[in-house]
CSV table of C-alpha atoms in Angstrom, one decimal:
chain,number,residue,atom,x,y,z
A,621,UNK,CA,-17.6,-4.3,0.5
A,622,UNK,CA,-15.2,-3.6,-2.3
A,623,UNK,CA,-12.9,-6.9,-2.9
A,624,UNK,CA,-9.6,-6.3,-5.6
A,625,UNK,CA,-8.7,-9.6,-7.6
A,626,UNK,CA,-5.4,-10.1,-9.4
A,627,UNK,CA,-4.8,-12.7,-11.5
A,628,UNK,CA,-2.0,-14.0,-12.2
A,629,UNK,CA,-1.1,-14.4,-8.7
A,630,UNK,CA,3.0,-15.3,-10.0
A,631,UNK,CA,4.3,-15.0,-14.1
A,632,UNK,CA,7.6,-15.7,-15.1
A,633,UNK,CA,8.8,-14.5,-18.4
A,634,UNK,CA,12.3,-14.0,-20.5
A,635,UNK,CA,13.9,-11.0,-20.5
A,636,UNK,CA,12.1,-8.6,-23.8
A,637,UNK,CA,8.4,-10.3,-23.7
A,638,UNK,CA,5.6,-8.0,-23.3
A,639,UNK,CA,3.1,-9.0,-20.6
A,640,UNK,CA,-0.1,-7.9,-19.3
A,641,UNK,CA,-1.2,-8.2,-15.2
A,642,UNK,CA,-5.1,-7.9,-14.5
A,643,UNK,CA,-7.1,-6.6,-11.8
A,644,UNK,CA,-10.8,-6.3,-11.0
A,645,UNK,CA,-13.0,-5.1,-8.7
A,646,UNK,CA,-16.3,-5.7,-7.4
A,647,UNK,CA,-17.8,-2.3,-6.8
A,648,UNK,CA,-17.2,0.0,-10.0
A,649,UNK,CA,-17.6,3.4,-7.5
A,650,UNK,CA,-14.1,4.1,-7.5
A,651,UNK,CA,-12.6,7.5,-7.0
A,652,UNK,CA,-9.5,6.5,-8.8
A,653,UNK,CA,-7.4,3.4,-9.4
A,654,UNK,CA,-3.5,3.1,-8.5
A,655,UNK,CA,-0.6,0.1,-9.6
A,656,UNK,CA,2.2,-0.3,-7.2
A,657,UNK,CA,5.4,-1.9,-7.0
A,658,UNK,CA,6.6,-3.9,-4.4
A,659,UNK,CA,10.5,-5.2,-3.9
A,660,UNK,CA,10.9,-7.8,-1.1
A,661,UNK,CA,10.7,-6.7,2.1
A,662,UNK,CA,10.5,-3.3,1.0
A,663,UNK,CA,7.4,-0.5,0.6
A,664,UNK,CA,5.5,0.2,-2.0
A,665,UNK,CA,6.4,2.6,-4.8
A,666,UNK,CA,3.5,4.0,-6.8
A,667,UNK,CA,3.5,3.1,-10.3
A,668,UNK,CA,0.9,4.9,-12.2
A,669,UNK,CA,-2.8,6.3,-10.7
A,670,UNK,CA,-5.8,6.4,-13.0
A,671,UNK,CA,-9.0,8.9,-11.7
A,672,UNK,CA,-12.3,7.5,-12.6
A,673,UNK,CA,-12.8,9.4,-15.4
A,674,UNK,CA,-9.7,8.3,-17.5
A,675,UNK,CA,-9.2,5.4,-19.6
A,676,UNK,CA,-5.6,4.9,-19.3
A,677,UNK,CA,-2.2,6.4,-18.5
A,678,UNK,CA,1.2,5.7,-19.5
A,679,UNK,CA,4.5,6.2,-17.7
A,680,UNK,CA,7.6,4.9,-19.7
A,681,UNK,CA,7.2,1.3,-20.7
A,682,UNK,CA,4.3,1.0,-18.6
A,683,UNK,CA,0.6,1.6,-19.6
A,684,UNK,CA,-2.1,1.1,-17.6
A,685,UNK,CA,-6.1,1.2,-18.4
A,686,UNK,CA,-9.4,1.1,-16.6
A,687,UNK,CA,-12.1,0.0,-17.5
A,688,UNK,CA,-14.5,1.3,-14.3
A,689,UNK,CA,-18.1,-0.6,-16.2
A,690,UNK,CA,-16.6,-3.8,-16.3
A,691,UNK,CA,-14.6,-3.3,-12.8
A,692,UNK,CA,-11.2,-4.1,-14.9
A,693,UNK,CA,-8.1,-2.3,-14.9
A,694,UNK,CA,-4.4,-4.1,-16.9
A,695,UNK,CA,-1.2,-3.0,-16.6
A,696,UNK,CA,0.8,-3.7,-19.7
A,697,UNK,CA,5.0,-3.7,-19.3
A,698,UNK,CA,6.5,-3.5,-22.8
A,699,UNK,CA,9.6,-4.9,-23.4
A,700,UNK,CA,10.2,-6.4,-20.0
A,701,UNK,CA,13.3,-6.4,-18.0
A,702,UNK,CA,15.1,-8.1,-15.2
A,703,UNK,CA,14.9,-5.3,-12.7
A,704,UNK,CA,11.0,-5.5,-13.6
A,705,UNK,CA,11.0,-8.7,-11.2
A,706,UNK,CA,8.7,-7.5,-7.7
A,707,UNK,CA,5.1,-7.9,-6.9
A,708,UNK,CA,2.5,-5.4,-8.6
A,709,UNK,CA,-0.4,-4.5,-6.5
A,710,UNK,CA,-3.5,-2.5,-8.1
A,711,UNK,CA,-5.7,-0.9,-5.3
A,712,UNK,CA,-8.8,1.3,-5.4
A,713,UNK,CA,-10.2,3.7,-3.2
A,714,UNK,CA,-14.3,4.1,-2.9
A,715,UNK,CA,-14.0,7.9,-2.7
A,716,UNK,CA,-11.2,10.7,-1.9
A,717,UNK,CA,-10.6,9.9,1.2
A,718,UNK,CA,-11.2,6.6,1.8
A,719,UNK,CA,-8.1,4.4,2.5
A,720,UNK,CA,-6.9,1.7,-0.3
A,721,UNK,CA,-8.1,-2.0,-1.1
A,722,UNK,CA,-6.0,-4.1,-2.2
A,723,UNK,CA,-5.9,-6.6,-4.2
A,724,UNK,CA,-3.0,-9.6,-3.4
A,725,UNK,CA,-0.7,-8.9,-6.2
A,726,UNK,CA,0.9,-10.8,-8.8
A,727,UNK,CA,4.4,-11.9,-8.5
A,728,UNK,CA,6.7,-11.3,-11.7
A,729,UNK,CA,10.0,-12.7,-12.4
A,730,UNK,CA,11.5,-11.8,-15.8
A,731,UNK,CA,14.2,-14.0,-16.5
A,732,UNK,CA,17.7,-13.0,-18.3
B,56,UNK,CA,6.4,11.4,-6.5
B,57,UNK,CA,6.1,13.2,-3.1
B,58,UNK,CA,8.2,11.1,-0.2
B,59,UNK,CA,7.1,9.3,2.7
B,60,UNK,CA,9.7,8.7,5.7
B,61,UNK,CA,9.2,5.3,8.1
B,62,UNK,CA,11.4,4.8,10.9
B,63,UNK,CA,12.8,2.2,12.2
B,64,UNK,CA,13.0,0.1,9.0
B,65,UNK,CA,13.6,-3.0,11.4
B,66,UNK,CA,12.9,-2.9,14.8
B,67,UNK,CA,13.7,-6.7,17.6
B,68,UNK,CA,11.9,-6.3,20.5
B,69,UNK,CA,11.9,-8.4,23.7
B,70,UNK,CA,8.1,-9.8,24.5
B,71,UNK,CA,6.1,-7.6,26.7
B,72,UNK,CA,8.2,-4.3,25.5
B,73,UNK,CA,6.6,-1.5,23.5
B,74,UNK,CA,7.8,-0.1,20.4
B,75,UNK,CA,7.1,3.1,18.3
B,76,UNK,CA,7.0,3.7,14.9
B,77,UNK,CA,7.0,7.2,12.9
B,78,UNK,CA,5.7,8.0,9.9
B,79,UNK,CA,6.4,11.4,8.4
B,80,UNK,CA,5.6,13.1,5.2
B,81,UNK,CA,8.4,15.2,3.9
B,82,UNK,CA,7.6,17.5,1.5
B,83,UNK,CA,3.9,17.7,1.5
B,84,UNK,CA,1.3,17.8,4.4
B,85,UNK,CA,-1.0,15.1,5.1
B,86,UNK,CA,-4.0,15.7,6.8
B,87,UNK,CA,-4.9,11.3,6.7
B,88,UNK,CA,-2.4,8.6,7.2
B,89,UNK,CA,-3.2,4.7,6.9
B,90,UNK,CA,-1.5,2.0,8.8
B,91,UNK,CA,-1.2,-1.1,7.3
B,92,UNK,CA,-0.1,-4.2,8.4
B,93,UNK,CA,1.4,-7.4,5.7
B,94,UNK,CA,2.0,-10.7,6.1
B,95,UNK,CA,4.4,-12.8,4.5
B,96,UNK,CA,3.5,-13.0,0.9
B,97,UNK,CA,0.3,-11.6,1.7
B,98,UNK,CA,-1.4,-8.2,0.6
B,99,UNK,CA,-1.6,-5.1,2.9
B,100,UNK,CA,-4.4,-5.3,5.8
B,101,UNK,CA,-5.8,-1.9,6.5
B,102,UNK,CA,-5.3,-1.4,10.1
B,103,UNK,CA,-6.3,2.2,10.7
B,104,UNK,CA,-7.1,5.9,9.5
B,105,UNK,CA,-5.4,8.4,11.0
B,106,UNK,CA,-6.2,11.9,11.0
B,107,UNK,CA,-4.5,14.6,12.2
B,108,UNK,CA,-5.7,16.5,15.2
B,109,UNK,CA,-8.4,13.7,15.8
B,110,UNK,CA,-8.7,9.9,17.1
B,111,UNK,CA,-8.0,7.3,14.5
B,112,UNK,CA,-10.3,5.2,13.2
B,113,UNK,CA,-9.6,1.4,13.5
B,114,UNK,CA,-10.7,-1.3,11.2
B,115,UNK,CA,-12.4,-4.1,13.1
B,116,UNK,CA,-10.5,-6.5,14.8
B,117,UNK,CA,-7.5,-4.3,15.4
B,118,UNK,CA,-7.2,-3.6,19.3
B,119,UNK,CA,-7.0,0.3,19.5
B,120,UNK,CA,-5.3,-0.3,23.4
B,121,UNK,CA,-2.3,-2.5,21.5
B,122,UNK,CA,-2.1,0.2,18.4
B,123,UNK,CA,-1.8,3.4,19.7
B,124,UNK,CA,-2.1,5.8,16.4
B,125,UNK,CA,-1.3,9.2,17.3
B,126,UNK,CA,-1.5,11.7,14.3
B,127,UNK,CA,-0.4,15.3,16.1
B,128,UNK,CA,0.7,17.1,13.0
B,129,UNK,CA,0.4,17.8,9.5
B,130,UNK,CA,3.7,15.7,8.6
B,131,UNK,CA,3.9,13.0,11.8
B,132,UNK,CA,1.7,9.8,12.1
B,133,UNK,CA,3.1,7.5,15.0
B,134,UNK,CA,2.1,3.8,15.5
B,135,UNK,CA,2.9,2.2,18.9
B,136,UNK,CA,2.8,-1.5,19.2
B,137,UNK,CA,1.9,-1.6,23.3
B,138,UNK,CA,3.4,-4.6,24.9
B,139,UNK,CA,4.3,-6.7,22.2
B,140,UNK,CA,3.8,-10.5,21.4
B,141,UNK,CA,5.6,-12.5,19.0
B,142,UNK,CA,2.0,-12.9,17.3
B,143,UNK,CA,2.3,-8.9,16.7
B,144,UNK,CA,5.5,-9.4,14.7
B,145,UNK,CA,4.7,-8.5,11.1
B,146,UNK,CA,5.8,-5.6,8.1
B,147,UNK,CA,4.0,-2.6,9.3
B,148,UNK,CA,3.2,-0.1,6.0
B,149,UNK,CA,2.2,3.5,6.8
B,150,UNK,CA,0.8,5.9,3.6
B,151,UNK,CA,-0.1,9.6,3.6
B,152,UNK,CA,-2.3,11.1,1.1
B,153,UNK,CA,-1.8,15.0,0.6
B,154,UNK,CA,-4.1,17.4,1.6
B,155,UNK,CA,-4.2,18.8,-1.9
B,156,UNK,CA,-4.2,16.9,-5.6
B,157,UNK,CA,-5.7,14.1,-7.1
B,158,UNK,CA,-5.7,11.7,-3.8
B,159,UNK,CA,-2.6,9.5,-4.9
B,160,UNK,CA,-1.6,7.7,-2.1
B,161,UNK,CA,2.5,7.6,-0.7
B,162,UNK,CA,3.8,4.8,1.4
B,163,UNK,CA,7.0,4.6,3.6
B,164,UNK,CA,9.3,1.8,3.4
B,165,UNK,CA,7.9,-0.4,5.9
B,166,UNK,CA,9.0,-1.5,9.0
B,167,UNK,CA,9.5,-4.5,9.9
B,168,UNK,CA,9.0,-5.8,13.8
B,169,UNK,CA,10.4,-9.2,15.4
B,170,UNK,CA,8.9,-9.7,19.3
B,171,UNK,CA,11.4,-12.5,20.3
């Protein structure tokens, strides 16, 4: 049974830092690895999906990269803002259509 | 990204009432929905699969008679919460995955149900 880990589970930075989240994963027979965004009380807003076969993507100051061996994927924010404050989920399907598993998120608050 | 509509975004219910929530892709067809279900500063729970034209698969421990998933077009996933508990209250998540592309998954905005 595929289990998602993300550590931290909360990080609180000043405003401009760079930081990293982590996520891993027990079962490396992923179809494709996705990062979310979550807002309180609010849905989730996809971030950046990796397929198996990539290493990374980028999407503004974001960059995330996957590592599917080792069962690690980070998401690195450059240059971090106060509007970057919300919960960041990673999740992982086990093939096309199987639903998500996700991992409990990690709680960000950049500070002005 | 593609866009996934949920509606109500907040529902109160009295206890014993039912309640339905929709869940509709808008500019892409979805041939499999998930329901999700998340608890205060928890992560999402899968609750069940729902594909359209068939009966929804249920993860175990949901009670398919209290979650009635009904999946009747390309576009519309409904989730009825049959007499509900103050136990059933909760942030109910809905995503669609399109029937074409690289299997990115979309979610509505949640909806969140109080059973006074």
């Amino acid at each position: 049974k595929q289990e998602v880990t993300q550590i931290p589970a909360a990080l609180s930075v000043p405003e401009g830092e760079n930081l990293v989240l982590n996520c891993s994963f027990t079962d490396s027979a992923i179809y494709n690895l996705q990062w979310f965004r979550q807002d309180p009380g609010k849905g989730l807003t996809s971030l950046l999906l990796i397929q198996s076969s990539q290493r990374e993507q980028t999407s503004g100051r974001l960059n995330a990269s996957l590592d599917k061996s080792s069962g690690r994927s980070t998401l690195y924010i450059a240059a971090s803002q106060p509007g970057d404050s919300a919960t960041y989920l990673c999740a992982v399907p086990n093939s096309g259509n199987t639903p998500l598993v996700f991992g409990k998120g990690t709680r960000l608050s950049v500070i002005a | 990204g593609a866009v996934v509509s949920q509606h109500p975004s907040r529902v109160i219910c009295k206890s014993g009432t039912s309640v339905k929530i929709e869940c509709r892709s808008l500019d892409f067809q979805a041939t499999t929905m998930f329901w999700y279900r998340q608890f205060p500063k928890q992560s999402l729970m899968l609750m069940a699969t729902s594909n359209e034209g068939s009966k929804a698969t249920y993860e175990q421990g949901v009670e398919k008679d209290k979650f009635l998933i009904n999946h009747a077009s390309l576009t519309l996933s409904t989730l009825t919460v049959t007499s509900a508990h103050p136990e059933d209250s909760s942030f109910y998540i809905c995503s669609a995955r399109a029937s074409e592309g690289v299997g990115e998954l979309f979610f509505g905005e949640g909806s969140r149900l109080t059973v006074l």
